[in-house]
Every structure is written in structure tokens, then in C-alpha cells.
Short mmCIF file of N, CA and C in Angstrom, two decimals:
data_model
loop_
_atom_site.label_atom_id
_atom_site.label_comp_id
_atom_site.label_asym_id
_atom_site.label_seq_id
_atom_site.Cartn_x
_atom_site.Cartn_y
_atom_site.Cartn_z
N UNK R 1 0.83 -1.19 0.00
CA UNK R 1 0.00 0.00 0.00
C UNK R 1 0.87 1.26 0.00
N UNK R 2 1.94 1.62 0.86
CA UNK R 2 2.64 2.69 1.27
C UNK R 2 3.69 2.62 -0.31
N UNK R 3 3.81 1.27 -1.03
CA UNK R 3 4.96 1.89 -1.83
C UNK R 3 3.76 2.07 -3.14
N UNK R 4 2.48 1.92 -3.13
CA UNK R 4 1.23 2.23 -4.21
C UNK R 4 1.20 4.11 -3.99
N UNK R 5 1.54 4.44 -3.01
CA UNK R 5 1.30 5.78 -3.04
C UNK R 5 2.40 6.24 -2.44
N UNK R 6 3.61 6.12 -2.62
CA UNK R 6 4.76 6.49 -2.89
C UNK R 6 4.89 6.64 -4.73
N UNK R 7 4.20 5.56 -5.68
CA UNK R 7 4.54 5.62 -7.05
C UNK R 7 3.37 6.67 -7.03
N UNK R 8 2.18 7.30 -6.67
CA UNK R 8 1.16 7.51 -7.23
C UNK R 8 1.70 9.79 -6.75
N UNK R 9 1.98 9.70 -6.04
CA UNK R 9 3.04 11.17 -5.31
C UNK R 9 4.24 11.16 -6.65
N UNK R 10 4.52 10.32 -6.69
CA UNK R 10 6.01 10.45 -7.51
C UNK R 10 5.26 10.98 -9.15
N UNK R 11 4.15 9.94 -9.32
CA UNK R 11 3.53 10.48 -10.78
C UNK R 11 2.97 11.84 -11.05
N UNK R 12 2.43 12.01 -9.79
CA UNK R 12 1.67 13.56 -9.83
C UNK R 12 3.27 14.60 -9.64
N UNK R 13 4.04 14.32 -9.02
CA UNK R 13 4.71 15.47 -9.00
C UNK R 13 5.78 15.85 -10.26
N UNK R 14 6.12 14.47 -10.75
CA UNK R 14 6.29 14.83 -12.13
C UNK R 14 5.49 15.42 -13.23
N UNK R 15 4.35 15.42 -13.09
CA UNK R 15 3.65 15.80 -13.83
C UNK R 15 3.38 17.21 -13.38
N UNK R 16 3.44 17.72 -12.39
CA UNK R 16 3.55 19.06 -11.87
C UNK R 16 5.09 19.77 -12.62
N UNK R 17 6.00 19.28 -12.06
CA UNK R 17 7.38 19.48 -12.31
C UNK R 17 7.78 20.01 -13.92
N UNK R 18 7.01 18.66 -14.89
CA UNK R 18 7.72 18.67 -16.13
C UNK R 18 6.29 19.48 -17.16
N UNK R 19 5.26 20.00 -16.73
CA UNK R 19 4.71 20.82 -17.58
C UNK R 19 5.28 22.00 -17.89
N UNK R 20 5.26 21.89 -19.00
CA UNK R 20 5.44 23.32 -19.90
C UNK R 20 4.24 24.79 -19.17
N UNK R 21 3.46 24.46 -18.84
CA UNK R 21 2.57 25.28 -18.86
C UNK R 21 3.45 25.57 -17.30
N UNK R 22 2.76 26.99 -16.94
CA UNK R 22 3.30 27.55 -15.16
C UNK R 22 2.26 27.07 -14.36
N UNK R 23 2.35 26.20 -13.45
CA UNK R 23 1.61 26.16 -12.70
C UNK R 23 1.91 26.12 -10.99
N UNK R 24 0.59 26.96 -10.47
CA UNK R 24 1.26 27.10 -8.75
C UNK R 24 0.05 27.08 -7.96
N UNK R 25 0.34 26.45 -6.47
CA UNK R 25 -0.41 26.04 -5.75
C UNK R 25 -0.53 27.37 -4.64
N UNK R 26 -1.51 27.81 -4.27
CA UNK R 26 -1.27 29.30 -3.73
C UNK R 26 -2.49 28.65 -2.34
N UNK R 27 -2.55 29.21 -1.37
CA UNK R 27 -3.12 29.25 -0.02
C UNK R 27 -4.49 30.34 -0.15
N UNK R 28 -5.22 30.16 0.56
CA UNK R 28 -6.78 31.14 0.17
C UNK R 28 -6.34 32.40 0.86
N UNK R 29 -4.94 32.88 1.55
CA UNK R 29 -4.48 34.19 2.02
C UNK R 29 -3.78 34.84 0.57
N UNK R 30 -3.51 33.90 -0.35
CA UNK R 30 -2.35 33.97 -1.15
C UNK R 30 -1.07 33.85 -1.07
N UNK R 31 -0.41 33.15 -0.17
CA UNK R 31 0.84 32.86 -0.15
C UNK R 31 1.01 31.47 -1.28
N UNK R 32 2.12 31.52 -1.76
CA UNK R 32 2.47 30.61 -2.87
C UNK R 32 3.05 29.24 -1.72
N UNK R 33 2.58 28.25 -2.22
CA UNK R 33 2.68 27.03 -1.43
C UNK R 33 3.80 26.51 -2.39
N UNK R 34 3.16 26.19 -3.74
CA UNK R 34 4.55 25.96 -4.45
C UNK R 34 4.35 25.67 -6.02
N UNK R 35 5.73 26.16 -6.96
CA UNK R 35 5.08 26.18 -8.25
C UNK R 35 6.44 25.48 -9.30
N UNK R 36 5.71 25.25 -9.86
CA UNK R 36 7.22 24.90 -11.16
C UNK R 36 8.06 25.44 -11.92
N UNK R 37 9.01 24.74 -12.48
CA UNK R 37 9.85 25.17 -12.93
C UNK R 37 9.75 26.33 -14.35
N UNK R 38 8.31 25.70 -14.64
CA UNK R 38 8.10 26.76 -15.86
C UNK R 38 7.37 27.99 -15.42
N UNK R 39 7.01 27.73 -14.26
CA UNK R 39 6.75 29.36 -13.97
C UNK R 39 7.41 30.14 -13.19
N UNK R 40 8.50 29.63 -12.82
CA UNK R 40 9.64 30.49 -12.51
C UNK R 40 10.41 31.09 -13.49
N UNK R 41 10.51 29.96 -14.83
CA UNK R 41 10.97 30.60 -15.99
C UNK R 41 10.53 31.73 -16.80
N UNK R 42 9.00 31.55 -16.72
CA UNK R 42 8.08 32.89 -17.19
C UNK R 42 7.90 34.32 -16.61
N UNK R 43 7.76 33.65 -15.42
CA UNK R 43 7.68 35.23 -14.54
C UNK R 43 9.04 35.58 -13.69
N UNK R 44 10.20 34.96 -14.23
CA UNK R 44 11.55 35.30 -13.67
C UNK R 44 12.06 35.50 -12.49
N UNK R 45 11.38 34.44 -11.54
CA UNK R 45 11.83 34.69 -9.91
C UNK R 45 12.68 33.52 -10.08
N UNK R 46 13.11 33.21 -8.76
CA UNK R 46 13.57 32.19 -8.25
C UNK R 46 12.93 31.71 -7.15
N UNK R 47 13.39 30.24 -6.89
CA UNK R 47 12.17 29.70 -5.69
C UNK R 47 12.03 30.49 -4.75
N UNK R 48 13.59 30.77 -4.53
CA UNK R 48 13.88 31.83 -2.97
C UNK R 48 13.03 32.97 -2.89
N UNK R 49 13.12 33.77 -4.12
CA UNK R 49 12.22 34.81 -4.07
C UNK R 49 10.95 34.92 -3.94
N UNK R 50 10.16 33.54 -4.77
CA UNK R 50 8.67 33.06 -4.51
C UNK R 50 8.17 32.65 -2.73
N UNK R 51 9.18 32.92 -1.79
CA UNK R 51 8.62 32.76 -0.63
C UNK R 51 8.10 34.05 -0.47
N UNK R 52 8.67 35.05 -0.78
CA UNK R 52 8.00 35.99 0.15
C UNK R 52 6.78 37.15 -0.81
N UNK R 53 6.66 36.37 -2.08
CA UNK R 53 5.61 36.51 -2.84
C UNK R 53 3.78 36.31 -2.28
N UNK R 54 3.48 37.14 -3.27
CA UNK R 54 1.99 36.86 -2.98
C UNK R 54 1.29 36.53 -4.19
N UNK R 55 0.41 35.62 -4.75
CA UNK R 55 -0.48 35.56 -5.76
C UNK R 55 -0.78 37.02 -6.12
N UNK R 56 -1.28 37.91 -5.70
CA UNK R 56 -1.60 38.93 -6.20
C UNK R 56 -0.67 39.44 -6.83
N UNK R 57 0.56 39.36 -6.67
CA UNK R 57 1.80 40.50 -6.77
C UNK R 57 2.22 39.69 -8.59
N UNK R 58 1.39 38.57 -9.03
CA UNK R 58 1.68 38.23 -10.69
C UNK R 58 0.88 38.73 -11.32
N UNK R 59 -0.36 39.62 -10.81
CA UNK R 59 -1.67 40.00 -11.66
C UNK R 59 -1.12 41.31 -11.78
N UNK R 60 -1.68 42.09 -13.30
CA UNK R 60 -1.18 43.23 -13.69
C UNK R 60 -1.83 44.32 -12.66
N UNK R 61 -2.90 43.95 -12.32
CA UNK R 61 -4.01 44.81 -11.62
C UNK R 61 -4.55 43.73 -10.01
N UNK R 62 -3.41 44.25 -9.39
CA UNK R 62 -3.78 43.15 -8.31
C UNK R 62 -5.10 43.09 -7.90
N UNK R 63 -6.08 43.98 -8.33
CA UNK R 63 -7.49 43.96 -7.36
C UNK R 63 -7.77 43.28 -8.16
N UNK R 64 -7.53 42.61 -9.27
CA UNK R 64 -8.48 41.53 -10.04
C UNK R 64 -8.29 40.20 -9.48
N UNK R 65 -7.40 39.92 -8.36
CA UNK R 65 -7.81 38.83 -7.69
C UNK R 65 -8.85 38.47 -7.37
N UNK R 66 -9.25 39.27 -6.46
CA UNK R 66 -10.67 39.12 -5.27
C UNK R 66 -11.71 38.81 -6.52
N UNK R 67 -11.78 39.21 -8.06
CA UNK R 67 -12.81 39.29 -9.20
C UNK R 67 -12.48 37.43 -9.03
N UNK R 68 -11.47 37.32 -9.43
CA UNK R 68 -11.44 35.79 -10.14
C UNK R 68 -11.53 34.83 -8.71
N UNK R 69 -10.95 35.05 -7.97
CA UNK R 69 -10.78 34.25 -7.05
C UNK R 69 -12.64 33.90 -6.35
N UNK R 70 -13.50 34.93 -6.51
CA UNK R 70 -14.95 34.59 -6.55
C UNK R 70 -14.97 34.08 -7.42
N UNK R 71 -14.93 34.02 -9.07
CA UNK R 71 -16.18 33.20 -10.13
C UNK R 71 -15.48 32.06 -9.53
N UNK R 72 -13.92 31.23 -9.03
CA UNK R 72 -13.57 30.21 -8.90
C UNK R 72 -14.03 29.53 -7.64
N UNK R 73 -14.15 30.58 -6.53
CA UNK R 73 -15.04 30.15 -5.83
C UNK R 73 -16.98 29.46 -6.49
N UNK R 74 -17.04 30.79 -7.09
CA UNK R 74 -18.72 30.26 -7.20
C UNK R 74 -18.87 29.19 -7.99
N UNK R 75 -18.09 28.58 -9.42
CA UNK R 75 -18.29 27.61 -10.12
C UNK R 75 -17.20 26.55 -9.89
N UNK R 76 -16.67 26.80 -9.11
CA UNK R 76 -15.35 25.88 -8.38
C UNK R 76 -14.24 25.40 -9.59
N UNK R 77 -14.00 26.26 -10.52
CA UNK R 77 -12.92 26.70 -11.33
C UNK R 77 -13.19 27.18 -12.39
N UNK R 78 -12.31 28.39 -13.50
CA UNK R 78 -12.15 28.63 -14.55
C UNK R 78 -11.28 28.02 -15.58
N UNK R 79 -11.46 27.76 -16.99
CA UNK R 79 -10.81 27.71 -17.73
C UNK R 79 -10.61 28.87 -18.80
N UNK R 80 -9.24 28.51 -19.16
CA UNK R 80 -8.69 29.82 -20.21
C UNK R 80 -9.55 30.96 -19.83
N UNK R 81 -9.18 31.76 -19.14
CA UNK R 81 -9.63 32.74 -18.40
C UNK R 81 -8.30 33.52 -19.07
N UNK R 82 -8.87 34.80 -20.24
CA UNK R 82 -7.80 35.90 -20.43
C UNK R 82 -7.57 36.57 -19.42
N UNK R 83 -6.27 36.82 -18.94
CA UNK R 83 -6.02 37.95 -17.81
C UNK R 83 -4.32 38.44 -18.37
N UNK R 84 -4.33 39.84 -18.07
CA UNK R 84 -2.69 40.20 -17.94
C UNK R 84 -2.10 39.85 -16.79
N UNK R 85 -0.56 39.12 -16.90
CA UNK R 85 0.22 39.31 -15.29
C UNK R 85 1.04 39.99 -15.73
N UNK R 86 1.70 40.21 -14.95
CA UNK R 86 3.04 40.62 -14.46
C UNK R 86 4.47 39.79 -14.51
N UNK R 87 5.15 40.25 -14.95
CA UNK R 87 6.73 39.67 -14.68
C UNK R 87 7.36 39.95 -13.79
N UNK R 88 8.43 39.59 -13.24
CA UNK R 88 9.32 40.35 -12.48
C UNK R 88 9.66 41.50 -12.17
N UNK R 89 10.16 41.41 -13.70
CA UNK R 89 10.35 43.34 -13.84
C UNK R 89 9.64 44.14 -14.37
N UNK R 90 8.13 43.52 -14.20
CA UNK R 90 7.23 44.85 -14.84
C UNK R 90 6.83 44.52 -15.82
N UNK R 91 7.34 43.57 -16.46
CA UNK R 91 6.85 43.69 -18.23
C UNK R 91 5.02 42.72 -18.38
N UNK R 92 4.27 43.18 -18.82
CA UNK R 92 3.07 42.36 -18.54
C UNK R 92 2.96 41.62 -20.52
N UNK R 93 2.28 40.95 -19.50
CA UNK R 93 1.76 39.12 -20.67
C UNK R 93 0.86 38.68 -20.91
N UNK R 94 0.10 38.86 -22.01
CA UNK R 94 -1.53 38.30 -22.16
C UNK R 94 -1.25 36.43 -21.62
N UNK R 95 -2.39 36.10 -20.90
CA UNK R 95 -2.55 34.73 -20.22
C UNK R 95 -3.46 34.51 -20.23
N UNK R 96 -3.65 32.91 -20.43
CA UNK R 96 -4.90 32.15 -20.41
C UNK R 96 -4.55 31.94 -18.63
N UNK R 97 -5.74 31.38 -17.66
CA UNK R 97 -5.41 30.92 -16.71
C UNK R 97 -7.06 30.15 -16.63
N UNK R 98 -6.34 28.77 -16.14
CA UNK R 98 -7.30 27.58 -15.55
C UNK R 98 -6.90 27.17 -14.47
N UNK R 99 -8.13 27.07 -13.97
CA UNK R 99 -7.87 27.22 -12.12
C UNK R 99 -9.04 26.33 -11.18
N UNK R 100 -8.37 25.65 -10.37
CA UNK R 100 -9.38 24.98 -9.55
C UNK R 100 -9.09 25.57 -8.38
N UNK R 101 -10.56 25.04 -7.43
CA UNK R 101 -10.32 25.19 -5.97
C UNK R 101 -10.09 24.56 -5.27
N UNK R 102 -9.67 24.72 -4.28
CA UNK R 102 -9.16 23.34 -3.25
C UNK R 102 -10.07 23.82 -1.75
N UNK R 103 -10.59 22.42 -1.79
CA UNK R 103 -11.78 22.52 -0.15
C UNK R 103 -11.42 21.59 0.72
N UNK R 104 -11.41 21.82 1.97
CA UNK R 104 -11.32 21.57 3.05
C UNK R 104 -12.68 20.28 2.96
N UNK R 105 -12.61 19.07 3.82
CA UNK R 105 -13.65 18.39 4.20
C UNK R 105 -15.04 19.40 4.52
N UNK R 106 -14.90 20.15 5.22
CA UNK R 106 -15.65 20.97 5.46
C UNK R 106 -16.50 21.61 4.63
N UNK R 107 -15.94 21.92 3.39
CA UNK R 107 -16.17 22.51 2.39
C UNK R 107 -15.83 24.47 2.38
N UNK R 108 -14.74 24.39 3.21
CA UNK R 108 -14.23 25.82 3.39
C UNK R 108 -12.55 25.64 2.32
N UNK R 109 -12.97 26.95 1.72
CA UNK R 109 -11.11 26.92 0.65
C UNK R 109 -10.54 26.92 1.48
N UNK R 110 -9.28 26.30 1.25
CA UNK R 110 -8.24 25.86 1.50
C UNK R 110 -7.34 27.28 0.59
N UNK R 111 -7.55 26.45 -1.04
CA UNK R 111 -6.53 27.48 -1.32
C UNK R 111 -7.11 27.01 -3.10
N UNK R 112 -5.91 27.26 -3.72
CA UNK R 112 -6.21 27.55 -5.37
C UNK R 112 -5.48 26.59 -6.06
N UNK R 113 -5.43 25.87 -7.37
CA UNK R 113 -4.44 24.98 -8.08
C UNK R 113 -4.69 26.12 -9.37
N UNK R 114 -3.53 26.48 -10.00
CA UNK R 114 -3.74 27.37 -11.27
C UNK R 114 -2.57 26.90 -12.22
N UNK R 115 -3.12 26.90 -13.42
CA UNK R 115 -2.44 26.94 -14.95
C UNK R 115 -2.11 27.74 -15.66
N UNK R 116 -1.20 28.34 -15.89
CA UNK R 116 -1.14 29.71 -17.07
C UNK R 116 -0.44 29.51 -17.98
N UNK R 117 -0.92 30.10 -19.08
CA UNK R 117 0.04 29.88 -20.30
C UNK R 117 0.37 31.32 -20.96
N UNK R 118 1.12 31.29 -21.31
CA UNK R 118 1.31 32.65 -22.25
C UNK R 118 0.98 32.51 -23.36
N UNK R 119 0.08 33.46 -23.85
CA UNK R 119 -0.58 33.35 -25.26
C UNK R 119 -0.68 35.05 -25.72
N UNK R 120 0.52 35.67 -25.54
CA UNK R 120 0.76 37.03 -26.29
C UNK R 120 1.32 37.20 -27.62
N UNK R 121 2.73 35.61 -27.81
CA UNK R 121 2.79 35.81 -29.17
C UNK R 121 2.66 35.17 -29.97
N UNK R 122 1.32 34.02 -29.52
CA UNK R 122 -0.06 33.48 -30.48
C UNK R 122 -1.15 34.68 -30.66
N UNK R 123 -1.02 35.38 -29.54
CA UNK R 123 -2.07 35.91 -30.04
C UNK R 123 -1.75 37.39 -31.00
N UNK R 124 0.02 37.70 -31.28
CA UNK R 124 0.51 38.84 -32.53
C UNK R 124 0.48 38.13 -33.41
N UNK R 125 0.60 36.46 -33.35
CA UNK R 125 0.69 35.45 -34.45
C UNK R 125 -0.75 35.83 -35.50
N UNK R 126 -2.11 35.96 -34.69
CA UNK R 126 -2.89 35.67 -35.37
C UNK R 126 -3.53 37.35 -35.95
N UNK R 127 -2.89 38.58 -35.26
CA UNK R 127 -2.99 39.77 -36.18
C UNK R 127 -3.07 39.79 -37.43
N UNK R 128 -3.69 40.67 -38.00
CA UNK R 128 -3.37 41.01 -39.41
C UNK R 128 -1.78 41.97 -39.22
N UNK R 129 -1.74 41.96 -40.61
CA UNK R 129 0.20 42.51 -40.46
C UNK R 129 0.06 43.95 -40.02
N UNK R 130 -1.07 44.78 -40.64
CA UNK R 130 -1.39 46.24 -40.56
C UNK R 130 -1.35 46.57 -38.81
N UNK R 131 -2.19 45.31 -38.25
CA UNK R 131 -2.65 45.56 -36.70
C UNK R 131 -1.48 45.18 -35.64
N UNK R 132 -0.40 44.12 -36.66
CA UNK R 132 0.63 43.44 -35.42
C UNK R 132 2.04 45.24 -35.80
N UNK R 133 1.74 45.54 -37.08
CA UNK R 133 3.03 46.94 -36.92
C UNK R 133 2.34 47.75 -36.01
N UNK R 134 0.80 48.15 -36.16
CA UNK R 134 -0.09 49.18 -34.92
C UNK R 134 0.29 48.58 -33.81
N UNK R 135 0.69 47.41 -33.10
CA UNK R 135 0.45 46.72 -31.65
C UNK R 135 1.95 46.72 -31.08
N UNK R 136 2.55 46.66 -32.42
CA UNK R 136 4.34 46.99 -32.18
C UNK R 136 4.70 48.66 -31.69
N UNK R 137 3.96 49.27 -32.45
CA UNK R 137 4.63 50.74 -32.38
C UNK R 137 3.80 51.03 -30.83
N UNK R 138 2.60 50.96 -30.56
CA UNK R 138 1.67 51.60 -29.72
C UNK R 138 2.47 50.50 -28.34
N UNK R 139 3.03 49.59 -28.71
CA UNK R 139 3.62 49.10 -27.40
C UNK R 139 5.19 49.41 -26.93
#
């Protein structure tokens, strides 16, 4: 039994680990519990630095938490949800984000499971040429 869910931990966390997509486990205060390697690569922290982070502090417009973090409450997750974040240094990123909730037995949040992808240069990909030189210069 104990080495059935020793392999069954080991599968999920690879599968956490080796997605391409960013994904991070955040607390219902917003403290980051813990996230992967590809979203450290995207939004340019390091683990060290992701301690003293907050979920809010990746959204371009931090008050749009409390927005999303209700519809995920009320329908108990979003998919591809457009939102801008934030980078490190400021630079913001059109994002899909899919997101579940995490409940307590009780049925009180716990906290959040989220997916993001960057889809800013699929989405200059699919401009017309006239609108991606307008989206170049105006940016």
C-alpha cells in the first residue's frame, strides 16, 4: 500500500514538475505554497524569491484577484480565463489561466491549483500585419 502511493506522489509530481505550462499552488491568504519550474521561468523569480511573494503580486491589476478568485469560488474553477500578469520586472503578458479550488472536508477553501500559459505571441501570431506593426509601435 505505502509503496502504491509512494509511485502515485512520484507520478503527480512529475507531472507538476515537467509541464510546460506555469503552474502554482497558492493558499486562500495567497501565499504561494509551491510552483514549477516553468513558472519560474516565465515570470523570472527564483524559488527563494517566490517565498516571500503573494499571488496577487503576478496580476497586472492586483485587485483583479478578489474578481477571479470569486467566479472560482462560485463555479469551483475557470478555464482559459484571459487575464494580464506581471513579470518580475514589470513587463506584462496576455494569459490564459485555468484554475481549480481546493476545499477543506468541510467545504471551506483551503486554497487555489492554477495553470497559465502565455498566449501574447499566439495571439501577434494571429494579427493582421497592418494591426501586429499598430500593436508593435503603440507598445
Amino acid at each position: 500500500m505505502e509503496e502504491a502511493i509512494e509511485k502515485s506522489e512520484h507520478k503527480f509530481r512529475s507531472l507538476f514538475e515537467d509541464s510546460r505550462d506555469a503552474v502554482y499552488i497558492a493558499a486562500k491568504e495567497g501565499g504561494f505554497i509551491d510552483v514549477n519550474q516553468a513558472y519560474l521561468e516565465l515570470f523570472g523569480y527564483t524559488r527563494e524569491e517566490m517565498v516571500a511573494l503573494q499571488a496577487k503580486d503576478a496580476y497586472w491589476n492586483p485587485d483583479d484577484r478578489p474578481t477571479v478568485r470569486k467566479m472560482m469560488e462560485e463555479e469551483g474553477s475557470v478555464k482559459d480565463y484571459e487575464m494580464k500578469l506581471r513579470k518580475k520586472g514589470g513587463a506584462g503578458m496576455e494569459c490564459l489561466m485555468t484554475a481549480t479550488v481546493k476545499h477543506a472536508d468541510d467545504g471551506s477553501v483551503l486554497g487555489y491549483q492554477d495553470m497559465i500559459r502565455d498566449v501574447h505571441f499566439a495571439m501577434l501570431c494571429s494579427l493582421e500585419p497592418s494591426a501586429f506593426l499598430l500593436k508593435n509601435i503603440l507598445d
